[in-house]
PDB file of N, CA and C in Angstrom:
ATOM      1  N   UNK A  20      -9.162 -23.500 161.520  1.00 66.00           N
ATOM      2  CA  UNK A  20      -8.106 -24.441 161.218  1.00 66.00           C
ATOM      3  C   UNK A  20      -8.551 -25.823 161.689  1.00 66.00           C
ATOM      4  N   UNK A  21      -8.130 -26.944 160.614  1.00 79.00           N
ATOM      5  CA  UNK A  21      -9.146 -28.059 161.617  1.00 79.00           C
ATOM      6  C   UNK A  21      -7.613 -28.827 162.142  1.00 79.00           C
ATOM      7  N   UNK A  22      -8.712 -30.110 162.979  1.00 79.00           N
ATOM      8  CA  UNK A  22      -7.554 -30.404 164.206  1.00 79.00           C
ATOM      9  C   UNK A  22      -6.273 -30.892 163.795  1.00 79.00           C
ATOM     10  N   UNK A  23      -6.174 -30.997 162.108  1.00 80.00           N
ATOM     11  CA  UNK A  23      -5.018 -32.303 161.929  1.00 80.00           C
ATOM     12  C   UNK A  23      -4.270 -31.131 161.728  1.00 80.00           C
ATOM     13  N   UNK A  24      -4.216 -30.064 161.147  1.00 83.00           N
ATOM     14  CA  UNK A  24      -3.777 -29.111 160.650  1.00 83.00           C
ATOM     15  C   UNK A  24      -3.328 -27.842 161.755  1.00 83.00           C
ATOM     16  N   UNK A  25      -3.747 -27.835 162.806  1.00 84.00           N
ATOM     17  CA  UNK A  25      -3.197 -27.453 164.460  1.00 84.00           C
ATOM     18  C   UNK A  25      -2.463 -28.562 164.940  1.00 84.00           C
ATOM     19  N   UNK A  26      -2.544 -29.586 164.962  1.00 83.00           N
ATOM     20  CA  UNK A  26      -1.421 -30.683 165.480  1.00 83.00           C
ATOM     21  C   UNK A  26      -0.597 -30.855 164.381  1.00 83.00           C
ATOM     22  N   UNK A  27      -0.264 -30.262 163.472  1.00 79.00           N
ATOM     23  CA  UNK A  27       0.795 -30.140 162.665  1.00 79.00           C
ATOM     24  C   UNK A  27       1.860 -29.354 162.812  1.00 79.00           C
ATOM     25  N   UNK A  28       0.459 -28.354 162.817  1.00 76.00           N
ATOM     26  CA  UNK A  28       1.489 -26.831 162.801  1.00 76.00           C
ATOM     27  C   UNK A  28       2.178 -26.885 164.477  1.00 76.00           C
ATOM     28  N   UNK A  29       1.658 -27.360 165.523  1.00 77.00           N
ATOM     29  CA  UNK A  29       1.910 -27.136 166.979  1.00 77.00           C
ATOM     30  C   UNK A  29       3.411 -28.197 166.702  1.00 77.00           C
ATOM     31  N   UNK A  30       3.306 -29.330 166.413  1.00 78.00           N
ATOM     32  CA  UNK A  30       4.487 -30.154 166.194  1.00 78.00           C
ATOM     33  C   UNK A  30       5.653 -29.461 165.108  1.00 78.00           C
ATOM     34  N   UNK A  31       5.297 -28.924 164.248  1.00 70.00           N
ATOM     35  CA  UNK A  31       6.133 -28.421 163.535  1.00 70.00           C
ATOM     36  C   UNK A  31       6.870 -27.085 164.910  1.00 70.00           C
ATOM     37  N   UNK A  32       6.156 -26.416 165.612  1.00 66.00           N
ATOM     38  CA  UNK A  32       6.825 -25.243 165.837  1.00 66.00           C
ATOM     39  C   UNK A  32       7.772 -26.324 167.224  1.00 66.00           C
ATOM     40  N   UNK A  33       7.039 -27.002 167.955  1.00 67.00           N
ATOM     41  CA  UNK A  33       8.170 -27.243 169.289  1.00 67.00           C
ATOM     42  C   UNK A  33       9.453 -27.805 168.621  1.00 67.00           C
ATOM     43  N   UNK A  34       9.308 -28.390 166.925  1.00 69.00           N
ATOM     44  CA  UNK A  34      10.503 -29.109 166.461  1.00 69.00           C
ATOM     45  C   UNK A  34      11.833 -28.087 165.959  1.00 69.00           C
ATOM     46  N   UNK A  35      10.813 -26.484 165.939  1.00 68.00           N
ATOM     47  CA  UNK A  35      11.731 -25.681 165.007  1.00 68.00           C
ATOM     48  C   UNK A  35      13.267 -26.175 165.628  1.00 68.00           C
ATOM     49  N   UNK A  36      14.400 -25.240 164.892  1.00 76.00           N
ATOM     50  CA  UNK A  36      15.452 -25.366 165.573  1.00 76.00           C
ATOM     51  C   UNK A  36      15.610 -23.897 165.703  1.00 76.00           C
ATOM     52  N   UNK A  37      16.069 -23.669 167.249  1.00 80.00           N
ATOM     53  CA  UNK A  37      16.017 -22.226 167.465  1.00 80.00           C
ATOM     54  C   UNK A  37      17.436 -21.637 167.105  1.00 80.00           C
ATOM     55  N   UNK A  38      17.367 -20.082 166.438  1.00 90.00           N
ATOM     56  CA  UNK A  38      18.425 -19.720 166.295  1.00 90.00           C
ATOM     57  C   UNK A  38      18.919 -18.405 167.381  1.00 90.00           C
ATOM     58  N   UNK A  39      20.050 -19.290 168.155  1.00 94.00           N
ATOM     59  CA  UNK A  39      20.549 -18.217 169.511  1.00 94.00           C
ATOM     60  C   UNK A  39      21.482 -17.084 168.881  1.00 94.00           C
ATOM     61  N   UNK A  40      21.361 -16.064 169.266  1.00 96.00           N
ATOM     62  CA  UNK A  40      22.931 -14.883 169.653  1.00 96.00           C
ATOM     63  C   UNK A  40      22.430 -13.955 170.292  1.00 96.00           C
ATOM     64  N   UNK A  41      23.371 -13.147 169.727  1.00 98.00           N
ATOM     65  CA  UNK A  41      23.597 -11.582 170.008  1.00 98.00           C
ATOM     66  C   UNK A  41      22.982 -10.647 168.835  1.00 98.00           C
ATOM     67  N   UNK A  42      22.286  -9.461 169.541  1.00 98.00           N
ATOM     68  CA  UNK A  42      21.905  -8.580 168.209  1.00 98.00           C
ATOM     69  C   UNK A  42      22.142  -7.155 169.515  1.00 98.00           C
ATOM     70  N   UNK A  43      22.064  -6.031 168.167  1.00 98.00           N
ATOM     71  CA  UNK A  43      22.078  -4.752 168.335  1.00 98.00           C
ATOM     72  C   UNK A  43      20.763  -3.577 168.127  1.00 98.00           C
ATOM     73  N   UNK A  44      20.598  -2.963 168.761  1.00 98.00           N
ATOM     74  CA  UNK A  44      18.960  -2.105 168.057  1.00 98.00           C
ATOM     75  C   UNK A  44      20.212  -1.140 168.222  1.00 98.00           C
ATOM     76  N   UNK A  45      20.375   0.334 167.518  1.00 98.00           N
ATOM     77  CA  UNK A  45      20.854   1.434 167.102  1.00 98.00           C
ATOM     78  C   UNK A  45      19.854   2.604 166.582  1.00 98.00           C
ATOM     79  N   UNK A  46      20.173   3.765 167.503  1.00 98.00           N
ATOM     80  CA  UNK A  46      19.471   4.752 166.920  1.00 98.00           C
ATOM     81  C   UNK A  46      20.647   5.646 166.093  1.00 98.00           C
ATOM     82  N   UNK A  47      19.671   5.901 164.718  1.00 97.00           N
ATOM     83  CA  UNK A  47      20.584   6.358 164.034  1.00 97.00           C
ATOM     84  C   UNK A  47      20.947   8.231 164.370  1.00 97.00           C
ATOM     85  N   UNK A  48      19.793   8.456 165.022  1.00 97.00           N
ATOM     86  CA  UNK A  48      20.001  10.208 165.706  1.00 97.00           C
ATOM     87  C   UNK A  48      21.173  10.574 166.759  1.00 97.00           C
ATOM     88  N   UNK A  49      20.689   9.359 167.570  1.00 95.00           N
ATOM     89  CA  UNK A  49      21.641   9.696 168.554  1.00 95.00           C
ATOM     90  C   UNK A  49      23.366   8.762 168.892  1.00 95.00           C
ATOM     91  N   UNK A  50      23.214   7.885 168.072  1.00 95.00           N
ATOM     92  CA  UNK A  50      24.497   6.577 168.006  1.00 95.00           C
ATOM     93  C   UNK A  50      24.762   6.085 169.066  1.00 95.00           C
ATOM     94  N   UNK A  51      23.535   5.741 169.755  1.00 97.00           N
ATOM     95  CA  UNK A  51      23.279   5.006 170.877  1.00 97.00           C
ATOM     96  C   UNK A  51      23.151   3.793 170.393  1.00 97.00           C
ATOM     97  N   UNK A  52      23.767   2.567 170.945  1.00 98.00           N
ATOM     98  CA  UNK A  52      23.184   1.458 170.803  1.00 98.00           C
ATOM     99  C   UNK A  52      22.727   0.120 172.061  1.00 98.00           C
ATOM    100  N   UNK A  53      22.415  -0.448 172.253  1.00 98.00           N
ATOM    101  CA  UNK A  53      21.449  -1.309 172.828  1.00 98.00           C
ATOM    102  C   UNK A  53      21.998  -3.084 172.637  1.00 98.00           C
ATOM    103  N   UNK A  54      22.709  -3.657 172.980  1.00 98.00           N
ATOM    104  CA  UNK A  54      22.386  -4.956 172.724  1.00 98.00           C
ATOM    105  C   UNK A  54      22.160  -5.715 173.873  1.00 98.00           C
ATOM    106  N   UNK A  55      21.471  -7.242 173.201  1.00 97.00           N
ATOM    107  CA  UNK A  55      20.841  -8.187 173.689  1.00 97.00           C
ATOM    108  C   UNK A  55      20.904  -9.389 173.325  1.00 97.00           C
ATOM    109  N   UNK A  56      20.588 -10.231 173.749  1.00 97.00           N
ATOM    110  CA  UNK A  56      21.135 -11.859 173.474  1.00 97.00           C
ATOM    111  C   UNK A  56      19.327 -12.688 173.240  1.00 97.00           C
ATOM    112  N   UNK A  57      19.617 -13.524 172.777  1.00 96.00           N
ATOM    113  CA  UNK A  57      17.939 -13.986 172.511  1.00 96.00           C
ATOM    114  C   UNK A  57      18.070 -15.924 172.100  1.00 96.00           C
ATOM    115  N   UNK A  58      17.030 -16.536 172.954  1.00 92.00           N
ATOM    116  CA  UNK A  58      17.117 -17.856 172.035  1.00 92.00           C
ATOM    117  C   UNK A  58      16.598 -17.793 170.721  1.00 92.00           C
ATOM    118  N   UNK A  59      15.851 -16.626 170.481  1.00 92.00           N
ATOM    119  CA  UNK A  59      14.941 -16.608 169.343  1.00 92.00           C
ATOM    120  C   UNK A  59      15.465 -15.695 168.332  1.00 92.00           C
ATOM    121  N   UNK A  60      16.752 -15.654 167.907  1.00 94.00           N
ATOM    122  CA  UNK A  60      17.043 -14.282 167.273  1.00 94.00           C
ATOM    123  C   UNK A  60      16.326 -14.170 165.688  1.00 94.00           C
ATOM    124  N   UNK A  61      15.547 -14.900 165.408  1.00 92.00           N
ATOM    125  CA  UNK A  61      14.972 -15.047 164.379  1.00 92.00           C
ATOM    126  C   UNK A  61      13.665 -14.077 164.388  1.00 92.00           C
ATOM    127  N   UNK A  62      13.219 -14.238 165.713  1.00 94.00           N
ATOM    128  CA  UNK A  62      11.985 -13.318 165.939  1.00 94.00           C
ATOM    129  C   UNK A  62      12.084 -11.985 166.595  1.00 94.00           C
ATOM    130  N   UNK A  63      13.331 -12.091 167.710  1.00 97.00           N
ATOM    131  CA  UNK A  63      13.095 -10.714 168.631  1.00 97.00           C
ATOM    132  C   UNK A  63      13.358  -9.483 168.228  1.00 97.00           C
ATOM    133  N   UNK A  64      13.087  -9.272 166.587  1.00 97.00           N
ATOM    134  CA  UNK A  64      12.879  -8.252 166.015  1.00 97.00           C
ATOM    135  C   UNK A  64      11.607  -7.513 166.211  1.00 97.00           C
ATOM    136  N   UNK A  65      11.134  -8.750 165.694  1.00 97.00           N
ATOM    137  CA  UNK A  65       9.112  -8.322 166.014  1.00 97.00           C
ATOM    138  C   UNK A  65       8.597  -7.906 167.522  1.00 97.00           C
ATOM    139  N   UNK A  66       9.313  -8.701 168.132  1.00 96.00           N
ATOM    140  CA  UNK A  66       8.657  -8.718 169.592  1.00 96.00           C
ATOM    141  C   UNK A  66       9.154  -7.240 170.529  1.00 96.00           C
ATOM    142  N   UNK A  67      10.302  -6.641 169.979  1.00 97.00           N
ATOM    143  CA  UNK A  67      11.561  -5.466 170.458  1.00 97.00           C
ATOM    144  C   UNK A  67      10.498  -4.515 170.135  1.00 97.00           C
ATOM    145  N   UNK A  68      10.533  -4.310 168.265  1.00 98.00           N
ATOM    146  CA  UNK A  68       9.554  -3.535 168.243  1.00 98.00           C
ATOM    147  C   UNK A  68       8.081  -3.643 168.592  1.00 98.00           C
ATOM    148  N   UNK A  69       7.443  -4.410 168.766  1.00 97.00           N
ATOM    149  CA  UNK A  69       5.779  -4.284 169.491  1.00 97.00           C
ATOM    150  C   UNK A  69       5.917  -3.896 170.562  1.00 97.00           C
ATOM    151  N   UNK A  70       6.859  -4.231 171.460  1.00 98.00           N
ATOM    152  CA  UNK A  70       6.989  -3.660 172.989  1.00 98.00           C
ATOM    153  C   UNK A  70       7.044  -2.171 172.808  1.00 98.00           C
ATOM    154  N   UNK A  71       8.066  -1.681 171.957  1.00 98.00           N
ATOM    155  CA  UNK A  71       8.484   0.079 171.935  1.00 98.00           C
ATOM    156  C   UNK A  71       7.373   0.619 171.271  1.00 98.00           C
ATOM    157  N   UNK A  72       6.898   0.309 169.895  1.00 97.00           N
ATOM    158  CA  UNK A  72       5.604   0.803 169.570  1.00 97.00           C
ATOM    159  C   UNK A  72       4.413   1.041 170.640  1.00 97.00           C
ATOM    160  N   UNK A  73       4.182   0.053 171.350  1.00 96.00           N
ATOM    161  CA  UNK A  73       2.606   0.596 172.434  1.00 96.00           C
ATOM    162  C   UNK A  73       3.481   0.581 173.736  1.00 96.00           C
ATOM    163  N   UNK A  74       4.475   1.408 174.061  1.00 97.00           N
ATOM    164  CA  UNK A  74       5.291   1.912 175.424  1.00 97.00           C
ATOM    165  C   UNK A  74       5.696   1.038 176.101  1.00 97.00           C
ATOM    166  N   UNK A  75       5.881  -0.253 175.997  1.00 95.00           N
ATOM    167  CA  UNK A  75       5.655  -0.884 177.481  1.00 95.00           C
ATOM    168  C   UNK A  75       7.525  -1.475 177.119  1.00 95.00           C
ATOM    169  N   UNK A  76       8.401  -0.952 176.840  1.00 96.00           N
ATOM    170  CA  UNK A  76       9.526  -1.862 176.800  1.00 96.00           C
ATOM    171  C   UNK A  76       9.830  -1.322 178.174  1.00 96.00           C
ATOM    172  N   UNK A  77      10.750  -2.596 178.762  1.00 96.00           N
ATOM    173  CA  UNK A  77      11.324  -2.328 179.840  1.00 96.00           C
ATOM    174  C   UNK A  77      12.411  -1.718 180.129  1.00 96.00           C
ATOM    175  N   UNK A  78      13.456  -1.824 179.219  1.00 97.00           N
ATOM    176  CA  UNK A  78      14.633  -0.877 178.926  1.00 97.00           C
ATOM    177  C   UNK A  78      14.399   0.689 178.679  1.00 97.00           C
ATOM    178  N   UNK A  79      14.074   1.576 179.931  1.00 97.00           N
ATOM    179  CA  UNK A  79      13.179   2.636 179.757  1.00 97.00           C
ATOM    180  C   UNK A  79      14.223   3.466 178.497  1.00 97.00           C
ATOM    181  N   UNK A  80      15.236   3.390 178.909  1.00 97.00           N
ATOM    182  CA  UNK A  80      16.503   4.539 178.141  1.00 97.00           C
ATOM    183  C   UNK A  80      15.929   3.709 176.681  1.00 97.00           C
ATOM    184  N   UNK A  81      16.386   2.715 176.044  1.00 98.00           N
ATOM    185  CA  UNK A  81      15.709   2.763 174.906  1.00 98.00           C
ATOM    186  C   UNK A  81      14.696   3.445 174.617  1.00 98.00           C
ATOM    187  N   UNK A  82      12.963   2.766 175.257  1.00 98.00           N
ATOM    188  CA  UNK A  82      12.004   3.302 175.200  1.00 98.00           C
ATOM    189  C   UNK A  82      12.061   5.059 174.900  1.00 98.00           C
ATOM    190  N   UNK A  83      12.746   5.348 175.775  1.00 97.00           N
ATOM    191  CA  UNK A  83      13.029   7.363 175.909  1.00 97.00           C
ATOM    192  C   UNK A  83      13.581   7.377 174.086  1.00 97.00           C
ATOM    193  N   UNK A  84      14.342   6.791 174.100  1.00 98.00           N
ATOM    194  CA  UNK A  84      14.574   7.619 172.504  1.00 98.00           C
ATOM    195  C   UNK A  84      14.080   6.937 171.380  1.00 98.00           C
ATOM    196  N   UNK A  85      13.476   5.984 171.633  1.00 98.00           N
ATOM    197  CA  UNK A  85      12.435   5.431 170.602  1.00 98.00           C
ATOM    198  C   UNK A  85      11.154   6.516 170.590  1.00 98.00           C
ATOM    199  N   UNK A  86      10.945   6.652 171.723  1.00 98.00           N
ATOM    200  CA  UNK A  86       9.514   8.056 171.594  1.00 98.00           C
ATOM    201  C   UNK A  86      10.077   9.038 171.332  1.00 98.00           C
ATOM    202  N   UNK A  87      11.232   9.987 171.479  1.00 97.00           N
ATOM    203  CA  UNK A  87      11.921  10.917 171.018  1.00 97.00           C
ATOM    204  C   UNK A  87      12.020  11.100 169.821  1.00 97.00           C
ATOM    205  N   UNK A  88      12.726  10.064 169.305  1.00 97.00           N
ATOM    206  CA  UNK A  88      12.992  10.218 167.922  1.00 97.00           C
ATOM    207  C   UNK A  88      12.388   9.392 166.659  1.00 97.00           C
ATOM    208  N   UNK A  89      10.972   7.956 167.216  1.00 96.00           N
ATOM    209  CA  UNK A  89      10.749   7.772 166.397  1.00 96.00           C
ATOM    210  C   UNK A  89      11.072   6.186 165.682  1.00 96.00           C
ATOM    211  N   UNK A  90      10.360   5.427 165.314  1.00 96.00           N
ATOM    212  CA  UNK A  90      10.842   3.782 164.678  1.00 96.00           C
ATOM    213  C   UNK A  90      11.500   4.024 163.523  1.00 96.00           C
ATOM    214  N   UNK A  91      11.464   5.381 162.728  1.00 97.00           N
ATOM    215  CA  UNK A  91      12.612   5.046 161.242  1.00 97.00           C
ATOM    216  C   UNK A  91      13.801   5.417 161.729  1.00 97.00           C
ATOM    217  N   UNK A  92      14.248   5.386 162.958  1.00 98.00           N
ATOM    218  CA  UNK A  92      16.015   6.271 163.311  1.00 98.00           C
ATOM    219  C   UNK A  92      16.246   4.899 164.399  1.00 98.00           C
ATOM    220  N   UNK A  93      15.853   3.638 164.004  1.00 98.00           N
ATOM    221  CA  UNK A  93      16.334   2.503 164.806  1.00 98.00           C
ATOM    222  C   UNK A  93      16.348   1.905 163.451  1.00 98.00           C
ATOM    223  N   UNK A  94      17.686   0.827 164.031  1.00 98.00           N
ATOM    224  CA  UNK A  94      18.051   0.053 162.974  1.00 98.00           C
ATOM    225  C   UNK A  94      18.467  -1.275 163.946  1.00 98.00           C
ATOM    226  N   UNK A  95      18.078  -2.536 163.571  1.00 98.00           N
ATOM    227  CA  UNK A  95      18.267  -4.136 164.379  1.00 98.00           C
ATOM    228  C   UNK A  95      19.343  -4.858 163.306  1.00 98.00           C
ATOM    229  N   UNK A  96      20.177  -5.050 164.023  1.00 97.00           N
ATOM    230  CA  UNK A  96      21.491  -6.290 163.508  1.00 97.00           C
ATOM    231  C   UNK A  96      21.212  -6.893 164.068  1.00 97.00           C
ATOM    232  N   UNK A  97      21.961  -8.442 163.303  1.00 97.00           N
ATOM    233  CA  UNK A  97      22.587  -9.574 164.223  1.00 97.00           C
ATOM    234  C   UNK A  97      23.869  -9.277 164.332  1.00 97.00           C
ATOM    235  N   UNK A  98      23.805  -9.640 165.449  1.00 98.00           N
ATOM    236  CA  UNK A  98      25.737  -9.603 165.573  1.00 98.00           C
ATOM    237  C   UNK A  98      26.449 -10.959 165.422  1.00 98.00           C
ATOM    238  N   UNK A  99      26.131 -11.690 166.400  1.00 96.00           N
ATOM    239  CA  UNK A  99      26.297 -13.380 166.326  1.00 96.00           C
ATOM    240  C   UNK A  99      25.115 -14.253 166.152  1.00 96.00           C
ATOM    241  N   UNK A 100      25.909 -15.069 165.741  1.00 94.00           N
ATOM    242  CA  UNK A 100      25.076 -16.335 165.875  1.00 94.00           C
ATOM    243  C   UNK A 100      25.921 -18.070 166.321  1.00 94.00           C
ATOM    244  N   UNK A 101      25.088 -18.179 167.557  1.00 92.00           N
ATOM    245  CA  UNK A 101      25.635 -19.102 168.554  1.00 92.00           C
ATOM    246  C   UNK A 101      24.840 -20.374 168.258  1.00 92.00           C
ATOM    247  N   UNK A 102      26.103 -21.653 168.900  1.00 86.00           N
ATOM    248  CA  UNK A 102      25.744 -22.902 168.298  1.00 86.00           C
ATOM    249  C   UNK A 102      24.530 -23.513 169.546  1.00 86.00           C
ATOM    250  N   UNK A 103      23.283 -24.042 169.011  1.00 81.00           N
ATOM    251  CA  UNK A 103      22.557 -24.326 170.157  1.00 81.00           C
ATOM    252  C   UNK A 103      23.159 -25.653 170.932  1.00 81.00           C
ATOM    253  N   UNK A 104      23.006 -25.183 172.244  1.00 74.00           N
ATOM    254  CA  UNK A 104      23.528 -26.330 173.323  1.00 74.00           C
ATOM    255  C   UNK A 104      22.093 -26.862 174.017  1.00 74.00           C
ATOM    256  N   UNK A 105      22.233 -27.913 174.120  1.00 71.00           N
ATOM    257  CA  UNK A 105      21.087 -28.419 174.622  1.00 71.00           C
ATOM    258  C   UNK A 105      20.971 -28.662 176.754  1.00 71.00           C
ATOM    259  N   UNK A 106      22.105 -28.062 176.990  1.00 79.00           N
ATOM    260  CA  UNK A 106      22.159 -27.572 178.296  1.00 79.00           C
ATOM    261  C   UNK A 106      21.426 -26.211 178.868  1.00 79.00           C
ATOM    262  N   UNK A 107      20.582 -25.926 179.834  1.00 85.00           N
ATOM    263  CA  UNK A 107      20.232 -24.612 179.411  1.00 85.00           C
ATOM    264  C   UNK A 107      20.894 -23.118 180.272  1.00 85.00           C
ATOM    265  N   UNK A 108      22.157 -24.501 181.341  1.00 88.00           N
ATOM    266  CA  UNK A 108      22.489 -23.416 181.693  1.00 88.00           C
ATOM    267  C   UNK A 108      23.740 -23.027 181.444  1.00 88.00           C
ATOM    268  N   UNK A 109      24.379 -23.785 180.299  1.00 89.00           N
ATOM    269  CA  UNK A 109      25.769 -23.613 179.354  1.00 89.00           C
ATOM    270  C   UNK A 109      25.344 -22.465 178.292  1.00 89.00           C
ATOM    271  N   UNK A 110      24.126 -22.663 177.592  1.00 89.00           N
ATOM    272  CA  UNK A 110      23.421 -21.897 176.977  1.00 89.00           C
ATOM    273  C   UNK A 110      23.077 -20.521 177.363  1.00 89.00           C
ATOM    274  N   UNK A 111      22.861 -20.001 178.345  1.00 92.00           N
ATOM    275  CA  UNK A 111      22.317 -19.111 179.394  1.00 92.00           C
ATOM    276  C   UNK A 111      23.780 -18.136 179.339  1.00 92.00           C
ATOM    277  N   UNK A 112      24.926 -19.374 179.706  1.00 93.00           N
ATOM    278  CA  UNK A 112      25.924 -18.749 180.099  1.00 93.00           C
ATOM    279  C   UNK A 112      26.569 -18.372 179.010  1.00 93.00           C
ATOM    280  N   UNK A 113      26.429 -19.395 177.574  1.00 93.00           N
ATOM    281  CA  UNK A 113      27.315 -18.418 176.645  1.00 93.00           C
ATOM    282  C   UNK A 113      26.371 -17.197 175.914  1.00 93.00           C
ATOM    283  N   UNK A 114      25.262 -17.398 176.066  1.00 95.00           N
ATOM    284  CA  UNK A 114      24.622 -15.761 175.764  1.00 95.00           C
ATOM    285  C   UNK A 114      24.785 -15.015 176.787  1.00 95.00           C
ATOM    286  N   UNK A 115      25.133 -14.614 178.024  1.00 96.00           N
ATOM    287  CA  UNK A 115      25.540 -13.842 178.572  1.00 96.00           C
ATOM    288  C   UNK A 115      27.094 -13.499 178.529  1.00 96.00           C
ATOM    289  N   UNK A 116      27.825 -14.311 178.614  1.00 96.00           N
ATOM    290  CA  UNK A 116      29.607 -14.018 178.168  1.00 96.00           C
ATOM    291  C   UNK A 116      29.371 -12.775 176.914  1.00 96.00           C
ATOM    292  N   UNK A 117      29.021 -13.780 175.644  1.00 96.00           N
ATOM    293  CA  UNK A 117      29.304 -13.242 174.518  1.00 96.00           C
ATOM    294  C   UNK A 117      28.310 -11.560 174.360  1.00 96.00           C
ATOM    295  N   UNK A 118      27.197 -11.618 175.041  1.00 97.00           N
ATOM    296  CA  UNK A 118      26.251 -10.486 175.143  1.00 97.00           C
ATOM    297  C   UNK A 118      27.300  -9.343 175.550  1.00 97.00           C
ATOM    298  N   UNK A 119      27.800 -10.129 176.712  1.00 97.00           N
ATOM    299  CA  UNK A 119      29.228  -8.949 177.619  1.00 97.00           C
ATOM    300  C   UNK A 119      30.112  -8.316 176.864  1.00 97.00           C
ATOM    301  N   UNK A 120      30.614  -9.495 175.801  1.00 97.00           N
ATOM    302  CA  UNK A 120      31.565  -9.421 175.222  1.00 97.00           C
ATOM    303  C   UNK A 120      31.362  -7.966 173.807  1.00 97.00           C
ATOM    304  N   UNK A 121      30.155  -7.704 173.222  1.00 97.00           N
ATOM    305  CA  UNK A 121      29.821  -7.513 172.483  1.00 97.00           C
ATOM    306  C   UNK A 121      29.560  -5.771 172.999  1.00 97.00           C
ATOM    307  N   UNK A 122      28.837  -5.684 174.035  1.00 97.00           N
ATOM    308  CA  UNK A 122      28.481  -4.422 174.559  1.00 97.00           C
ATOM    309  C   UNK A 122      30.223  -3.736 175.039  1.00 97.00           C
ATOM    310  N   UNK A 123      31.366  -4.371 175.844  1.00 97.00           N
ATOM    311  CA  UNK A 123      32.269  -3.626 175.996  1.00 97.00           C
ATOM    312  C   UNK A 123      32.983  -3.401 174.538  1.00 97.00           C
ATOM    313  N   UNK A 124      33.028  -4.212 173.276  1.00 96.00           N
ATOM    314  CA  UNK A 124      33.360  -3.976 172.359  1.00 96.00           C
ATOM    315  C   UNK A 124      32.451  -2.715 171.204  1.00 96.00           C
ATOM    316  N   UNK A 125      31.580  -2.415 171.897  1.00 95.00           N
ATOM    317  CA  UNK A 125      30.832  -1.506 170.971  1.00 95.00           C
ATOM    318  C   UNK A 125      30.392  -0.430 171.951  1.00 95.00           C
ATOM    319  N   UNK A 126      30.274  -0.480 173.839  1.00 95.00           N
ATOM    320  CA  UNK A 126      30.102   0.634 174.412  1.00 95.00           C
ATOM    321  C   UNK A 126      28.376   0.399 173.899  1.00 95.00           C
ATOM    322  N   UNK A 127      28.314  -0.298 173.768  1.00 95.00           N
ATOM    323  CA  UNK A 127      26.326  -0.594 173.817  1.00 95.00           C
ATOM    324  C   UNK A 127      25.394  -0.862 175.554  1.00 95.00           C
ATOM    325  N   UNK A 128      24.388  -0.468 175.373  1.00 96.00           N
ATOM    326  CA  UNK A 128      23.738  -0.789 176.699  1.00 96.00           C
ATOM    327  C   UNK A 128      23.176  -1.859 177.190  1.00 96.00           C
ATOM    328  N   UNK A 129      22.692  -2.283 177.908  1.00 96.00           N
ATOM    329  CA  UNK A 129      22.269  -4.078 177.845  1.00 96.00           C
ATOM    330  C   UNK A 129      20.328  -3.740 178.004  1.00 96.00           C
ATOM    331  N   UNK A 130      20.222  -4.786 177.163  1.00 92.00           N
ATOM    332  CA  UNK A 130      18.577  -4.366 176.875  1.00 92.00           C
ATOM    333  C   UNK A 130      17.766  -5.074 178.015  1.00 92.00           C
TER     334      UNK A 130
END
């Protein structure tokens, strides 16, 4: 890649605009579900699954029935989508409220 074309792409990504919420991973075997809050909810699909694929997620109880049963018996929602605040610890705090809010309303686990 030459240099004008890396200082493009590097400026283009710190400019993205990030999209915050809440999402759900669900196994469809057992009707367990899992949620989590993310600045990146655009990506932490990819990143959820690469962790569970080569073992290393930290949420072992996920991990356990992802190796049990397998990546086609998980399914990823969004649940929300939150307005970005440019505070980071107003931000912090409404993905954790609404994360709360979301798991006692569905009996989900926190990832």
């Amino acid at each position: 890649m030459k240099t004008e074309n890396r200082k493009a792409a590097t400026t283009a990504y710190k400019e993205r605009k990030l999209i915050m919420g809440i999402y759900t991973v669900r196994c469809l075997v057992s009707g367990s579900a899992w949620i989590g809050q993310s600045t990146t909810l655009d990506t932490i699909q990819n990143r959820l699954w690469f962790t569970l694929r080569f073992g290393n997620h930290p949420c072992r109880e996920l991990q356990r029935a992802w190796n049990d049963h397998g990546a086609e018996k998980f399914t990823f929602e969004e649940l929300e989508r939150l307005d970005n605040e440019d505070l980071t610890y107003v931000r912090d705090a409404r993905l954790k409220e609404r994360a709360l809010y979301w798991r006692s309303l569905l009996g989900g686990f926190a990832i």
